[in-house]
CSV table of C-alpha atoms and ligand atoms in Angstrom, one decimal:
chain,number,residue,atom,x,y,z
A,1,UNK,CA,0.9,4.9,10.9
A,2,UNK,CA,2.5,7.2,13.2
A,3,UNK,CA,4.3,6.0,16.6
A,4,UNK,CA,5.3,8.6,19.5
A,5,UNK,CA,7.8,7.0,21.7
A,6,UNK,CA,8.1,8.2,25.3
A,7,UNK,CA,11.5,7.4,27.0
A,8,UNK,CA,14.3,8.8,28.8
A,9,UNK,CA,16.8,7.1,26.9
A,10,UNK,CA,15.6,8.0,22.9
A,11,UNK,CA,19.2,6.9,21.6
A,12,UNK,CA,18.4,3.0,22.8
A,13,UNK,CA,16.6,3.3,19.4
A,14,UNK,CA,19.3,4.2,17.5
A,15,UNK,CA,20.1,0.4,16.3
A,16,UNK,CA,16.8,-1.0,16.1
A,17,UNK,CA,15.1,1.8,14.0
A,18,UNK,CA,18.0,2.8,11.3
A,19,UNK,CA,18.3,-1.0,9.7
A,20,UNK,CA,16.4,-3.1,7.9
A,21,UNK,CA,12.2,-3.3,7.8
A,22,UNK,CA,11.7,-0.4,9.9
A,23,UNK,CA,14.2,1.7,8.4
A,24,UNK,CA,12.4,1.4,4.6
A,25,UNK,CA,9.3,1.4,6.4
A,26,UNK,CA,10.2,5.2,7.4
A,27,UNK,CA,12.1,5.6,4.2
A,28,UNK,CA,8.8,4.6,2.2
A,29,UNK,CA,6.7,7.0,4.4
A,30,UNK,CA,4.7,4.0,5.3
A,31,UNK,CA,5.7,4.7,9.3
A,32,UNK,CA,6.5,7.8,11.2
A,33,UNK,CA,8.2,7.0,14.5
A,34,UNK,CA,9.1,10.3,16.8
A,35,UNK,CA,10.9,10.1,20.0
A,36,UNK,CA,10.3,12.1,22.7
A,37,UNK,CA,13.0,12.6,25.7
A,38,UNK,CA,10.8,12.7,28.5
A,39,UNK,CA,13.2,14.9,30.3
A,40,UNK,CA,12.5,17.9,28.2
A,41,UNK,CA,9.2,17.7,29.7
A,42,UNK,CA,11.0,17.7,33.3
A,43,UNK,CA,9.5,21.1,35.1
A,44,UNK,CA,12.7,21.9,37.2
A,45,UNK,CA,15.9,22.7,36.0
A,46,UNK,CA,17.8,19.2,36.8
A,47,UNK,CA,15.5,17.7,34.4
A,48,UNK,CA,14.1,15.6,36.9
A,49,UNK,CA,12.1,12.7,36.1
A,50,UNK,CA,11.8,10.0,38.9
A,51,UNK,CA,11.5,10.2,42.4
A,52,UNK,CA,11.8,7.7,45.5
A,53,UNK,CA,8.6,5.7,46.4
A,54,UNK,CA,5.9,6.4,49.2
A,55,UNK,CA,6.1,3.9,51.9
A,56,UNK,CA,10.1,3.5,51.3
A,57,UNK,CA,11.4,0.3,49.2
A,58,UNK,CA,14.0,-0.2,46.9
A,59,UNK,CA,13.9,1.7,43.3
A,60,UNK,CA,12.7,5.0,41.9
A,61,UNK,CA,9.7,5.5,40.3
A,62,UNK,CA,8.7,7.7,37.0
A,63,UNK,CA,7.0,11.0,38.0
A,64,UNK,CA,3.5,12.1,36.6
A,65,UNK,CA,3.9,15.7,35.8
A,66,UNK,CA,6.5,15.1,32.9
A,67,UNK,CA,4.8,12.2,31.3
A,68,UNK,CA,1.6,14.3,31.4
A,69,UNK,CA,3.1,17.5,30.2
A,70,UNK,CA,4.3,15.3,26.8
A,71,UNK,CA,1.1,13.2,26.2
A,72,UNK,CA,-0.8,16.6,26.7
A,73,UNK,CA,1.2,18.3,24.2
A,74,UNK,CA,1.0,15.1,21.9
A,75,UNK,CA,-2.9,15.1,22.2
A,76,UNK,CA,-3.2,18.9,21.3
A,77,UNK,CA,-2.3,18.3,17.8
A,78,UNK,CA,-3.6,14.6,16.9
A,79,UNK,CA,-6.3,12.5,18.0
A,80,UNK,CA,-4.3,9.0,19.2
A,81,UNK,CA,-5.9,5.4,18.9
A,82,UNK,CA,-4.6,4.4,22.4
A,83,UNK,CA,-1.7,5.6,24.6
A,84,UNK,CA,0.8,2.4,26.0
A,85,UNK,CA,2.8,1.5,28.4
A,86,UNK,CA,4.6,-1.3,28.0
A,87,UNK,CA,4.4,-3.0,31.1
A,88,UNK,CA,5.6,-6.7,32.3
A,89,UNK,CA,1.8,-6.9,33.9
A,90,UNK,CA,0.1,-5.7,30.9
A,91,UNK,CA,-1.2,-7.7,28.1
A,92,UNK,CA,0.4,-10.3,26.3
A,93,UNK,CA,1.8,-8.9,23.2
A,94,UNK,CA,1.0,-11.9,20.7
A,95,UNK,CA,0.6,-12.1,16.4
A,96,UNK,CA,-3.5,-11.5,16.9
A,97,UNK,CA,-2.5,-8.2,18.6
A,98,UNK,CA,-0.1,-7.3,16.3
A,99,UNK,CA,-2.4,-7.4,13.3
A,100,UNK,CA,-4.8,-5.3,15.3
A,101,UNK,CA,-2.8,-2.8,16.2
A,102,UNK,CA,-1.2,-2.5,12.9
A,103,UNK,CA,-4.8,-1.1,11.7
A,104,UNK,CA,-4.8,2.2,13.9
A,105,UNK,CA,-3.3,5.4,12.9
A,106,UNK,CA,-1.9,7.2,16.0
A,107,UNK,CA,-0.2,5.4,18.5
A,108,UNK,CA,1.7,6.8,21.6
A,109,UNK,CA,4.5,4.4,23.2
A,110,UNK,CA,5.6,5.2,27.2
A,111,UNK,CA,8.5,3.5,28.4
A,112,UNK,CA,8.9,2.8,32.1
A,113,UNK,CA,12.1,2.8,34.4
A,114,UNK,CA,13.6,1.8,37.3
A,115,UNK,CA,10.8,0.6,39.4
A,116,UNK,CA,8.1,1.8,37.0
A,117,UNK,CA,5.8,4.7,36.6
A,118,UNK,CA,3.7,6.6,39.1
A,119,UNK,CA,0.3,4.2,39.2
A,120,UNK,CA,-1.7,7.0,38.5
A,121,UNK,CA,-0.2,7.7,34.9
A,122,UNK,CA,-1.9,4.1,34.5
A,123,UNK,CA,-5.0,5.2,35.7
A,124,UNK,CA,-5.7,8.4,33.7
A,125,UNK,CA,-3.5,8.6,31.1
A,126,UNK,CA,-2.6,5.0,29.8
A,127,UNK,CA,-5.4,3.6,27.7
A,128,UNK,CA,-3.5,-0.1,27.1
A,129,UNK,CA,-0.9,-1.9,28.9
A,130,UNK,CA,1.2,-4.4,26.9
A,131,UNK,CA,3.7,-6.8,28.1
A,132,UNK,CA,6.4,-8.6,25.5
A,133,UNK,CA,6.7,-11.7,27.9
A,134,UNK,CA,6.8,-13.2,31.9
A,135,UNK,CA,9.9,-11.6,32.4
A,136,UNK,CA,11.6,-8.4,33.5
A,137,UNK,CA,13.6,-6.2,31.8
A,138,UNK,CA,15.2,-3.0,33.1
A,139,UNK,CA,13.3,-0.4,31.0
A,140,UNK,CA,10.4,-0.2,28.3
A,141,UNK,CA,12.6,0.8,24.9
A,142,UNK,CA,13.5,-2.9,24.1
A,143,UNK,CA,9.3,-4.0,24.2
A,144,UNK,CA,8.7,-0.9,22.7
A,145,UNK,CA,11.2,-1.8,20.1
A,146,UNK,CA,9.9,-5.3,19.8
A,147,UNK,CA,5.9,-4.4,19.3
A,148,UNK,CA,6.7,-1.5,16.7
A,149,UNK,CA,8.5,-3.9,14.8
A,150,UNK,CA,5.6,-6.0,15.3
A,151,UNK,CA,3.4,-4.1,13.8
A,152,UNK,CA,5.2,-2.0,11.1
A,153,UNK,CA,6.1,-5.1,9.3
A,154,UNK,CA,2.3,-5.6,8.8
A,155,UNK,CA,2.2,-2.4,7.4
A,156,UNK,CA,0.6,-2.5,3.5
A,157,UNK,CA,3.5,-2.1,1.3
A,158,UNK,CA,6.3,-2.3,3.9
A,159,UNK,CA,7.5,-5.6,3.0
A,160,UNK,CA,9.1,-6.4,0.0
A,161,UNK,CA,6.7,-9.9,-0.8
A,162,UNK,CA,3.4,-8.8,-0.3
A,163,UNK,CA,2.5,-12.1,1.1
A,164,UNK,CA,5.4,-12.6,3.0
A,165,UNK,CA,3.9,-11.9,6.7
A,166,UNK,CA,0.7,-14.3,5.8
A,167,UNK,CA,3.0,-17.1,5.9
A,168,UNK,CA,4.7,-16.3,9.2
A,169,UNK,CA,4.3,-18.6,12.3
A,170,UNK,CA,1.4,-17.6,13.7
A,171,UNK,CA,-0.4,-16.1,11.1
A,172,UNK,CA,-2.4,-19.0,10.4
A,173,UNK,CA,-2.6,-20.5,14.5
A,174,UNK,CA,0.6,-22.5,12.9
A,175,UNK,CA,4.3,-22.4,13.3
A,176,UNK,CA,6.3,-21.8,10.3
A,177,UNK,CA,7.4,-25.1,7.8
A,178,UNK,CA,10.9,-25.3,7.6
A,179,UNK,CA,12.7,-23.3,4.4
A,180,UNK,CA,15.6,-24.3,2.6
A,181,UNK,CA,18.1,-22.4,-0.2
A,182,UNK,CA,20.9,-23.0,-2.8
A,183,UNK,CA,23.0,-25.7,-2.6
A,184,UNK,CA,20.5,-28.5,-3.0
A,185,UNK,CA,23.0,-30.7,-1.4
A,186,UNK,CA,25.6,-29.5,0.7
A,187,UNK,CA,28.1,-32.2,2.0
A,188,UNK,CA,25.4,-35.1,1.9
A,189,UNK,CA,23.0,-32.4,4.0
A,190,UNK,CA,20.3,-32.8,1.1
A,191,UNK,CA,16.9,-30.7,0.6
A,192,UNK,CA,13.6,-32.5,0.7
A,193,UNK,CA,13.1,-33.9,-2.6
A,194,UNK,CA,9.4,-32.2,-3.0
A,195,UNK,CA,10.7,-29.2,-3.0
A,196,UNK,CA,12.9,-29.3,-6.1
A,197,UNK,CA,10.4,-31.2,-7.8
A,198,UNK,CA,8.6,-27.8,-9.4
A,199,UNK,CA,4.8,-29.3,-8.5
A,200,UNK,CA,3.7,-25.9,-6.9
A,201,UNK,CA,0.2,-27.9,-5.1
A,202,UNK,CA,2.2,-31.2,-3.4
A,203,UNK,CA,4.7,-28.3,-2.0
A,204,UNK,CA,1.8,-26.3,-0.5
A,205,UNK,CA,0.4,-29.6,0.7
A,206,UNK,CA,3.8,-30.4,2.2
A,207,UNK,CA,4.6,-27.1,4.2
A,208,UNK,CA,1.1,-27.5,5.7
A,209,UNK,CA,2.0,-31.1,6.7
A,210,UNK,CA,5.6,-29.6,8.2
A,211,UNK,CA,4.1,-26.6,9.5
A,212,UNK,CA,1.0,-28.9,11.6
A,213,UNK,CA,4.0,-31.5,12.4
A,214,UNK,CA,6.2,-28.7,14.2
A,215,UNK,CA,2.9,-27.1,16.1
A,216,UNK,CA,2.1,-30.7,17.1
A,217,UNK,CA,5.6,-30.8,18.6
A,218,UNK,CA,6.6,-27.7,19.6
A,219,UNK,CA,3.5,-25.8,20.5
A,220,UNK,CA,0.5,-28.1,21.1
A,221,UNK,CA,-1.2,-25.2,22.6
A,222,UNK,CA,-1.7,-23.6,19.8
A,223,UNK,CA,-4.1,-26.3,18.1
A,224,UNK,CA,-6.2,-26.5,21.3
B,301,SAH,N1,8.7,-3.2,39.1
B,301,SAH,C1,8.1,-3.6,37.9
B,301,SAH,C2,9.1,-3.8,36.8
B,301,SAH,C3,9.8,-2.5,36.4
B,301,SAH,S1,10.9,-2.8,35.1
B,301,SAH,C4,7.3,-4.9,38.1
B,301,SAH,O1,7.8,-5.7,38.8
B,301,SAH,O2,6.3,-5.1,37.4
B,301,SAH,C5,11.1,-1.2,34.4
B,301,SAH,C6,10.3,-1.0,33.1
B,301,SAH,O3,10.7,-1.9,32.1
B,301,SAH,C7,8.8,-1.1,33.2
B,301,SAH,O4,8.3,0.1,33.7
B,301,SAH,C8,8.3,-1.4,31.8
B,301,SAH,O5,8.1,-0.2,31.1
B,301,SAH,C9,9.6,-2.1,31.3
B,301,SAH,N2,9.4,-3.6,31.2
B,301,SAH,C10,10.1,-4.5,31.9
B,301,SAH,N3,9.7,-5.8,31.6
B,301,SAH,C11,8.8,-5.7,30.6
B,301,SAH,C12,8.0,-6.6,29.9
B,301,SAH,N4,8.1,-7.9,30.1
B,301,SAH,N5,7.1,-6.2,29.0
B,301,SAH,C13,7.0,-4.8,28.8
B,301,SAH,N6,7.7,-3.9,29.4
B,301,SAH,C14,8.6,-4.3,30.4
């Protein structure tokens, strides 16, 4: 899979792609992620980007001609499944997406600012608009951060127990069982029982009991 970020602020990845899944993801050539500084796309010399809105109001607001000039250039050398904009009005970004986005090949990634983007960027450039939650955050790079982890760790091969991801919460429409390690006991804190007894079937049985329990509690909705 191969993810083209669009942002003005490429270093904001610096920390979330160089550690951990994503890192061996890129390391494994599983993923290819390229960022792309919007302002090198600018077209005069103070590498503009944004401008102040029509109609007045408070904020700037992300110019077309630079966003254009990079997904042009992108598109001139790869065919891409859908171009994003993470947006706080798009789509929610939930595990069902995930997995279906983790089956596409080309995907390009644009970041808003400030008061957003030009509307017509949406209009006849941006092909999905996803949203990582009813709330607003100052820029794009931390969703865009968010969904390609999403999705990378889905990736065939990327992590290290195949069937590691299957058992997430929400894989299954369930949250995740609780998990336990070594000391079986620590200050009187004991592990269940069941799952030091070795029976590999009554410990299946009993993470799907836990893992129904917790939806039932925490997230009836998702058993509706
Ligand atoms: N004025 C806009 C918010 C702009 S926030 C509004 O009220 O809808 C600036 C940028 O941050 C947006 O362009 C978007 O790219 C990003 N952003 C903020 N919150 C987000 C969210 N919940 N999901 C995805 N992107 C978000």
């Amino acid at each position: 899979m191969r993810i083209d970020i669009l942002t003005i602020f490429p270093a904001m990845f610096d920390g979330p792609f160089s550690h951990s899944i994503i890192k061996r993801a890129m390391e494994k050539e599983l993923a290819e992620i390229h960022l792309h500084d919007i302002r090198d796309y600018a077209t005069d010399k103070h590498r503009r980007v944004d401008d102040y809105p029509f109609g007045g109001g408070a904020g700037m607001v992300m110019m077309v001609q630079p966003v254009e000039r990079v997904i042009n250039a992108l598109q001139a050398e790869r065919n891409y499944d859908e171009i994003i904009y993470m947006s706080p009005d798009g789509e929610l970004l939930d595990q069902p997406m995930a997995n279906r986005m983790s089956t596409l090949s080309n995907l390009v990634i644009l970041c808003g600012h400030y008061k957003g983007i030009d509307e017509r960027i949406r209009e006849h450039l941006i092909t999905k608009e996803i949203s990582v939650g009813d709330y607003v955050l100052s820029g794009g790079e931390l969703p865009a951060a968010i969904f390609t982890d999403a999705v990378i760790r889905l990736l065939p091969g990327v992590l290290g127990d195949e069937t590691s991801a299957l058992s997430d919460s929400f894989q299954d429409g369930l949250l995740s069982p609780p998990v336990y390690t070594r000391p079986a006991d620590y200050k009187g804190w004991k592990v269940p029982d069941i799952l030091l007894s070795g029976h590999d079937r009554k410990i299946a049985e009993w993470r799907h009991e836990q893992a129904v329990k917790r939806t039932e509690e925490r997230r009836p909705d998702l058993l509706e």
